[in-house]
PDB file of C-alpha atoms in Angstrom:
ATOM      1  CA  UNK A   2       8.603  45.536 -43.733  1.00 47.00           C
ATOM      2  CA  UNK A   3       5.092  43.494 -44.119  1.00 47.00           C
ATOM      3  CA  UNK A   4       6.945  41.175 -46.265  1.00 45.00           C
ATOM      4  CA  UNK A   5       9.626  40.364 -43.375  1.00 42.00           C
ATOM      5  CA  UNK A   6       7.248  39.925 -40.881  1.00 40.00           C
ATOM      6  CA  UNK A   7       5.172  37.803 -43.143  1.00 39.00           C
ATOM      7  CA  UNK A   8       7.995  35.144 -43.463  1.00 39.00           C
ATOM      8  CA  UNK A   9       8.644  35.400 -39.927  1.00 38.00           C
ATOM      9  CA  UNK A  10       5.598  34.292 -38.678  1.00 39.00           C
ATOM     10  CA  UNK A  11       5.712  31.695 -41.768  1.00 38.00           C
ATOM     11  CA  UNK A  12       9.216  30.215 -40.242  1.00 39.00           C
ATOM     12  CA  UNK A  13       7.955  30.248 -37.038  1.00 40.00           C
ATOM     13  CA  UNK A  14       4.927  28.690 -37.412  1.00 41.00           C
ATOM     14  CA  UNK A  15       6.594  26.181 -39.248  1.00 41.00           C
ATOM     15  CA  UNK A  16       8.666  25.695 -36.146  1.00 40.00           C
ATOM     16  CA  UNK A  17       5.884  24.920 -34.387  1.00 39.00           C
ATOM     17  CA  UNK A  18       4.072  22.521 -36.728  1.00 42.00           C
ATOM     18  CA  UNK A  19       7.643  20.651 -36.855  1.00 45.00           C
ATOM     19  CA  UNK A  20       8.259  20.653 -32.955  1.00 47.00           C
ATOM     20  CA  UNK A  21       4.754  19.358 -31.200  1.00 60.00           C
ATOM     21  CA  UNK A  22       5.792  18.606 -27.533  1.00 71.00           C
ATOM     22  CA  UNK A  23       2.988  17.099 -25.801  1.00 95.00           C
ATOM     23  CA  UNK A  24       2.576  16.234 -22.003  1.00 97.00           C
ATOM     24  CA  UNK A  25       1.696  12.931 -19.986  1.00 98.00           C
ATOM     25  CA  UNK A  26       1.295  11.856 -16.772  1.00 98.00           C
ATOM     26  CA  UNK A  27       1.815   8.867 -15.085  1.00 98.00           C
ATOM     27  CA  UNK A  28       2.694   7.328 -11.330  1.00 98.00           C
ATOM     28  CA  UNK A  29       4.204   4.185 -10.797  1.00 97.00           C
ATOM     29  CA  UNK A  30       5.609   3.867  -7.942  1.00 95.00           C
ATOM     30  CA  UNK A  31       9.139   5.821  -6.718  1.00 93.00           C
ATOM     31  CA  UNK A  32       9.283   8.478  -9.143  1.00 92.00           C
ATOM     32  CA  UNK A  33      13.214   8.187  -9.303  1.00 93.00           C
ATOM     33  CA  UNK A  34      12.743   5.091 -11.298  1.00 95.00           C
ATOM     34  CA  UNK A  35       9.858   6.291 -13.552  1.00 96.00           C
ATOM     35  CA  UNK A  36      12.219   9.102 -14.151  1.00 96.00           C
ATOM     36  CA  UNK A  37      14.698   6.925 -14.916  1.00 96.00           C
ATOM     37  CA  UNK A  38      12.889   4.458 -17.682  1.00 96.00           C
ATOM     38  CA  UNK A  39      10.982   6.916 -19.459  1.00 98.00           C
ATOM     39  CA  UNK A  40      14.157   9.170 -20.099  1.00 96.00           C
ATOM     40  CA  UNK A  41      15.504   6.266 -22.056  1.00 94.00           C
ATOM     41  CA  UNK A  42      13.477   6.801 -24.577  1.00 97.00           C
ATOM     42  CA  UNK A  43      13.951   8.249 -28.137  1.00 96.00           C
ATOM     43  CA  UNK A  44      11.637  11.523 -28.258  1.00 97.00           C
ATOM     44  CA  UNK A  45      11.482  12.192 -24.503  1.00 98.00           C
ATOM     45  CA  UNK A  46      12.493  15.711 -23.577  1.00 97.00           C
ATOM     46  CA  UNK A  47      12.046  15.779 -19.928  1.00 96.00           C
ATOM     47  CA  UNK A  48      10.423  13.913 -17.279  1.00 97.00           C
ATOM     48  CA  UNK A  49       9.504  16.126 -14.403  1.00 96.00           C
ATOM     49  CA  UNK A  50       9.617  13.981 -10.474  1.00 96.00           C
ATOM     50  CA  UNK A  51       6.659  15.570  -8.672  1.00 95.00           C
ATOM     51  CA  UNK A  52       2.829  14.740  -7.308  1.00 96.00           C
ATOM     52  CA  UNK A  53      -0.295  14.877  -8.092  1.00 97.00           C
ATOM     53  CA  UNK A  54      -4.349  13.629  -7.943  1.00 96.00           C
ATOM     54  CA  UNK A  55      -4.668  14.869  -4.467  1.00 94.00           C
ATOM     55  CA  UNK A  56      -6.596  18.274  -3.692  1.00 93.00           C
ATOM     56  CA  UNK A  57      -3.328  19.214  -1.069  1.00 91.00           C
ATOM     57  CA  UNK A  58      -1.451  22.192  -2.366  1.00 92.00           C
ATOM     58  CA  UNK A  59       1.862  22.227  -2.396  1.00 92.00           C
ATOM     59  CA  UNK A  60       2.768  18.678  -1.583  1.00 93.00           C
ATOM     60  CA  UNK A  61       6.159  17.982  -0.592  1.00 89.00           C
ATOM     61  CA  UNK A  62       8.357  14.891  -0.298  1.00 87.00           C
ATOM     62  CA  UNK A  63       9.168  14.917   3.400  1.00 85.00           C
ATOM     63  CA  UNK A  64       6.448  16.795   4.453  1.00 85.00           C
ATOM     64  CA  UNK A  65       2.673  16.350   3.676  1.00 88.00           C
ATOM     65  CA  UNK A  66       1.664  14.311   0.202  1.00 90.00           C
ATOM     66  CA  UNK A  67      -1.653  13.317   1.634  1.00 89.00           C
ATOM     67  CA  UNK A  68      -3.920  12.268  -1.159  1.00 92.00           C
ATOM     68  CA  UNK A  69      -1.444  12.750  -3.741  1.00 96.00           C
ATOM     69  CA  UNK A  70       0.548   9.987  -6.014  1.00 97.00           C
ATOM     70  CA  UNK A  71       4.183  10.288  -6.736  1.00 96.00           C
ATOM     71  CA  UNK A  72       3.946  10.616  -9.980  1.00 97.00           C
ATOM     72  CA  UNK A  73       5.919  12.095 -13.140  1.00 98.00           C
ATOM     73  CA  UNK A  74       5.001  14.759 -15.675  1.00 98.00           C
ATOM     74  CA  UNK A  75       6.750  13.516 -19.178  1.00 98.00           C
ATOM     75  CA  UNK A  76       7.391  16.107 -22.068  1.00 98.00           C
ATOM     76  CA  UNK A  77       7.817  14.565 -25.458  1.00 98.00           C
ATOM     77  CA  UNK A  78       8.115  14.988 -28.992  1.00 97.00           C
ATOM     78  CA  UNK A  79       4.707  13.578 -30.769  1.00 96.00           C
ATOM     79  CA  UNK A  80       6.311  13.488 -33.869  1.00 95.00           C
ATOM     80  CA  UNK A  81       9.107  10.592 -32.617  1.00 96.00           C
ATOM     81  CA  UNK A  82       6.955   9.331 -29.967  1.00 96.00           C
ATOM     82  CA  UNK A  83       3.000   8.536 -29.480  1.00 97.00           C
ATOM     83  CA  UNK A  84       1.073   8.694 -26.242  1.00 98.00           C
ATOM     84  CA  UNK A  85       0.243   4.737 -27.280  1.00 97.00           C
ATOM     85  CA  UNK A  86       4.065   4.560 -27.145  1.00 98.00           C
ATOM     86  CA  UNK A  87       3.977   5.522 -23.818  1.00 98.00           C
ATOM     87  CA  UNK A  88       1.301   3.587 -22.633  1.00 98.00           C
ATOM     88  CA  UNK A  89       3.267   0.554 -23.676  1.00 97.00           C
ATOM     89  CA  UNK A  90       6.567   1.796 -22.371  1.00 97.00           C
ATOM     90  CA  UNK A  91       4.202   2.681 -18.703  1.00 98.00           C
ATOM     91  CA  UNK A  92       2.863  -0.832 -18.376  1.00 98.00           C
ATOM     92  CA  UNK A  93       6.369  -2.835 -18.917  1.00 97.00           C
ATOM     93  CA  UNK A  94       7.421  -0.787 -15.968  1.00 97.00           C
ATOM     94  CA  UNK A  95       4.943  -1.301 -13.282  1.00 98.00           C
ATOM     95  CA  UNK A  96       3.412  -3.596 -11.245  1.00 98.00           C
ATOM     96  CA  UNK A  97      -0.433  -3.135 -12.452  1.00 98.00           C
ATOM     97  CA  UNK A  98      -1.767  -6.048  -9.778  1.00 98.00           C
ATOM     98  CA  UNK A  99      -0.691  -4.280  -6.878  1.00 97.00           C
ATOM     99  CA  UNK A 100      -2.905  -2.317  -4.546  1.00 96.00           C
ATOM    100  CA  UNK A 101      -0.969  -1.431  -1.974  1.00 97.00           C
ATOM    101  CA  UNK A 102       1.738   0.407  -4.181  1.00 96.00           C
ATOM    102  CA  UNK A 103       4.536  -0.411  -6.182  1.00 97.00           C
ATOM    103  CA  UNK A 104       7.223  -2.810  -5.386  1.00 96.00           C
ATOM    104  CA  UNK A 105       9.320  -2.767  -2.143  1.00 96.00           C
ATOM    105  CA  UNK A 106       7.669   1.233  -1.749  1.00 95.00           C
ATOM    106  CA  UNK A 107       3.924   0.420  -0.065  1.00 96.00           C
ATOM    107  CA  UNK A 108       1.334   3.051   0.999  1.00 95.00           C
ATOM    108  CA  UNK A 109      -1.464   5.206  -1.145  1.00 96.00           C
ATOM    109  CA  UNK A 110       1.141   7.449  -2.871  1.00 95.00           C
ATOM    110  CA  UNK A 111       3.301   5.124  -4.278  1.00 96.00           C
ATOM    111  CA  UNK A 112       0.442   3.384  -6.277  1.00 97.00           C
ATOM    112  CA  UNK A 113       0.430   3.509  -9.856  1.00 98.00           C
ATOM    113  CA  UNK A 114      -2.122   5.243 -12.146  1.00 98.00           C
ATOM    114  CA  UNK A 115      -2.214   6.728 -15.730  1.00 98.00           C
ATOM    115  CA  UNK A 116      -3.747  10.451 -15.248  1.00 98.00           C
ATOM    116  CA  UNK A 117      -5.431  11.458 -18.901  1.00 98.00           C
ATOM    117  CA  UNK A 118      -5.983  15.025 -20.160  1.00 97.00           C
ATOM    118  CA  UNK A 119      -8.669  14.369 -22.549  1.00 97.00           C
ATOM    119  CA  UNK A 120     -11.206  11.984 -24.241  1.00 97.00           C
ATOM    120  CA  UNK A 121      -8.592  10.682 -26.999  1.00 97.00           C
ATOM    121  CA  UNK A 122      -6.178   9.900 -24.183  1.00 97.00           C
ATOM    122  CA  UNK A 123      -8.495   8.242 -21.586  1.00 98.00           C
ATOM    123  CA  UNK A 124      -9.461   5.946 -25.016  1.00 98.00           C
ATOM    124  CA  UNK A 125      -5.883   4.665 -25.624  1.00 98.00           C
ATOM    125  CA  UNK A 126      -5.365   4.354 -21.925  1.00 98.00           C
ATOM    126  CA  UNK A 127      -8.567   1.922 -21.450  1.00 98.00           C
ATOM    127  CA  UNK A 128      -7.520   0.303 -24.572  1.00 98.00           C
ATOM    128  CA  UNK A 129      -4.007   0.228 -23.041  1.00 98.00           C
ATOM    129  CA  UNK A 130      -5.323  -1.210 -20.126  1.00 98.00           C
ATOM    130  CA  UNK A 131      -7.740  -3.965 -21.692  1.00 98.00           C
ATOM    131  CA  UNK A 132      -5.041  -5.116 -23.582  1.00 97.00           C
ATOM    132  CA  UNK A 133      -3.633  -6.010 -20.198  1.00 98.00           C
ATOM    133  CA  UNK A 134      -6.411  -7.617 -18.947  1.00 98.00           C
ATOM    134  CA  UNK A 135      -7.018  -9.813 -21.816  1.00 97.00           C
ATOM    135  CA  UNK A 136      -2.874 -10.731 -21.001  1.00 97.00           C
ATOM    136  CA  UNK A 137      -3.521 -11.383 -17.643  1.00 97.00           C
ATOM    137  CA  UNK A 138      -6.981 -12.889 -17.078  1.00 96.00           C
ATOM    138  CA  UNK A 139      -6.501 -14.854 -14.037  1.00 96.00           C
ATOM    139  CA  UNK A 140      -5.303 -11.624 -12.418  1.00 97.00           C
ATOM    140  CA  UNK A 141      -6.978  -8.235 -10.906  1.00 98.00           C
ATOM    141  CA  UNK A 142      -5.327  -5.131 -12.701  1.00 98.00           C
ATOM    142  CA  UNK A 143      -5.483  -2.632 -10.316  1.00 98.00           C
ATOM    143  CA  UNK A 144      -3.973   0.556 -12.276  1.00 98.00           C
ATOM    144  CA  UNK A 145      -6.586   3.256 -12.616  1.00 98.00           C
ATOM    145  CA  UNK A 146      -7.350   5.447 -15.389  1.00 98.00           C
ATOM    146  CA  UNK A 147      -7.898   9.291 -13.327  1.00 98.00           C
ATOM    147  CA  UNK A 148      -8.160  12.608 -15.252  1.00 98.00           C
ATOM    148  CA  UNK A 149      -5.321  14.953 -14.652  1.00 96.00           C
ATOM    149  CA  UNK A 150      -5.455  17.447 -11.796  1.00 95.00           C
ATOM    150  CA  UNK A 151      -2.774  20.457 -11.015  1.00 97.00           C
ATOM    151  CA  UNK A 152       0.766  18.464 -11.128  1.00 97.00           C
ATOM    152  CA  UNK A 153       2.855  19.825  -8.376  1.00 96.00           C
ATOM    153  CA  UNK A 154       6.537  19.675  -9.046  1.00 96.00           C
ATOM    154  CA  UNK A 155       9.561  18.341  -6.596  1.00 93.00           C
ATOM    155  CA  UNK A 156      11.151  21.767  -5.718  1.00 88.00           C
ATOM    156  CA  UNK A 157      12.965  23.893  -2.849  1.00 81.00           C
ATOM    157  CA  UNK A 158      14.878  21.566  -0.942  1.00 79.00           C
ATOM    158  CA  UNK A 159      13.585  18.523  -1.987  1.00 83.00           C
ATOM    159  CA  UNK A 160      14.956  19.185  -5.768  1.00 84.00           C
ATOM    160  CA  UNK A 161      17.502  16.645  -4.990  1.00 85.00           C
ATOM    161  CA  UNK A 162      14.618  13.644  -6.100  1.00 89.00           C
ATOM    162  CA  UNK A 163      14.760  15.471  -9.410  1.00 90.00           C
ATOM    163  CA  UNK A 164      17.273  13.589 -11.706  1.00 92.00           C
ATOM    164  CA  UNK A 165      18.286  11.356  -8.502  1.00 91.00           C
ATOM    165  CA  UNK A 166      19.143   8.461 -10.763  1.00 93.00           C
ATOM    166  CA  UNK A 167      22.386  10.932 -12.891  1.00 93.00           C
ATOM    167  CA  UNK A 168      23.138  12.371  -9.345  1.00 93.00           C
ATOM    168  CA  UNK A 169      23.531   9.139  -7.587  1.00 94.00           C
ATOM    169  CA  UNK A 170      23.738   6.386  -9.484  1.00 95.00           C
ATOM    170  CA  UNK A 171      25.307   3.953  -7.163  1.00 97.00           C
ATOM    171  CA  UNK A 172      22.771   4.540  -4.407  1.00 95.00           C
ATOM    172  CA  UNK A 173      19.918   4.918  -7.309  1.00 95.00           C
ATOM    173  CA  UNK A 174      20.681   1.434  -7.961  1.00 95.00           C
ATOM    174  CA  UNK A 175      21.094  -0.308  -4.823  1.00 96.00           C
ATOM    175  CA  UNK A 176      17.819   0.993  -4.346  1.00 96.00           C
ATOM    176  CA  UNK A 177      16.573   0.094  -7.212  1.00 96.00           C
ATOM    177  CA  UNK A 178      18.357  -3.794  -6.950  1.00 96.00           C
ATOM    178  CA  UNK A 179      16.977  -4.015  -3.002  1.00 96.00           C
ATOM    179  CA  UNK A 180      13.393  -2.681  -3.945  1.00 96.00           C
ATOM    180  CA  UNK A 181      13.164  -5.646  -6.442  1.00 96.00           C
ATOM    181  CA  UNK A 182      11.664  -3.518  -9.168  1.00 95.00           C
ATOM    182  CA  UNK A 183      13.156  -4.895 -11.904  1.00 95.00           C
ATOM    183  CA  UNK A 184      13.208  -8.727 -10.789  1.00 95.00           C
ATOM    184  CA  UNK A 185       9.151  -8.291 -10.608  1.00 96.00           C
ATOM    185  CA  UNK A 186       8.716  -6.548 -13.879  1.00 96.00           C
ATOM    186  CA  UNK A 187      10.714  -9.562 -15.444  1.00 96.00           C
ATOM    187  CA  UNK A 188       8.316 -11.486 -13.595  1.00 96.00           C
ATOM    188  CA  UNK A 189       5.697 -10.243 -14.990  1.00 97.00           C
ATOM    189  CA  UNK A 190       6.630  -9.040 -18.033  1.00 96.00           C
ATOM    190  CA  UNK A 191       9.438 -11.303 -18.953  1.00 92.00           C
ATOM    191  CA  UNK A 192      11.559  -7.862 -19.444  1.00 69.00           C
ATOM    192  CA  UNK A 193      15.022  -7.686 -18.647  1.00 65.00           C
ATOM    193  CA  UNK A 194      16.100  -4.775 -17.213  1.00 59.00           C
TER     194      UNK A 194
END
């Protein structure tokens, strides 16, 4: 019997080790599109539409946000996929010299920001962001670097926003094409969407 349980807590330990999901936070703008660009990639489990870095509970989308950023909480797998690798993949996808919020979307909660959960985190991000700076010296980056607070989820009603982009994709990208997200970020970045 000790011997059973013994290799059971080996193989599941082991499962563990092999399977280290990790969480990040970031707002850029309409969270449908966030949603949308970090699911693309390879070792992304989930990305979560909701708010957060306001001291509001229970934001919601049609009701009161105040204080809060539209934001999205991504799950992934560190072994396929660093927080660096997000940080890159973030950057390419905003508008980081915009202060008023992102794209055709204006007003506080729509602003982007990377929200860190700890010291090695806040270091890549500021690294993350120099790098950006030194890209773009003639121009402000706006972006800040904020520590994580309570991330409130889109629910209830409002669950709709949550995978808007698979629901309805032909709306999801009229928006998207009349918002002019991605003819900025080629702008900017030189990225085509």
């Amino acid at each position: 019997m000790k011997y059973t349980v013994v290799v059971l807590f080996f193989i599941i330990g082991a499962f563990s080790l092999e399977t280290s999901a990790e969480k990040a936070i970031f707002a850029g703008g309409c969270f449908w599109c966030m949603e949308s660009d970090f699911e693309k990639l390879d070792g992304v489990n989930e990305v979560i539409s909701g708010f957060t870095g306001g001291t509001l509970e229970n934001p919601t989308y049609r009701g009161n946000h105040y204080g809060h950023y539209e934001a999205v909480e991504i799950d992934y797998d560190a072994s396929k996929l660093s927080y660096r690798d997000l940080l890159d993949h973030y950057w390419i996808n905003i508008d980081p010299f915009d202060d008023s919020g992102q794209f055709c979307d204006k007003g506080f909660s729509y602003k982007s920001a990377i929200f860190v959960a700890n010291e090695d985190e806040k270091r890549l991000a500021e690294a993350s962001k120099q790098l950006v700076i030194s890209k773009f010296p003639e121009q402000t980056v706006v972006t800040p670097i904020l520590n994580t607070t309570k991330f409130y989820p889109i629910k209830g009603n409002e669950i709709h926003h949550q995978d808007y982009y698979k629901k309805s994709p032909v709306r999801y990208k009229l928006y998207r094409w009349n918002c002019g997200r991605d003819q900025r970020l080629q702008e900017i970045w030189g990225v085509k969407k």
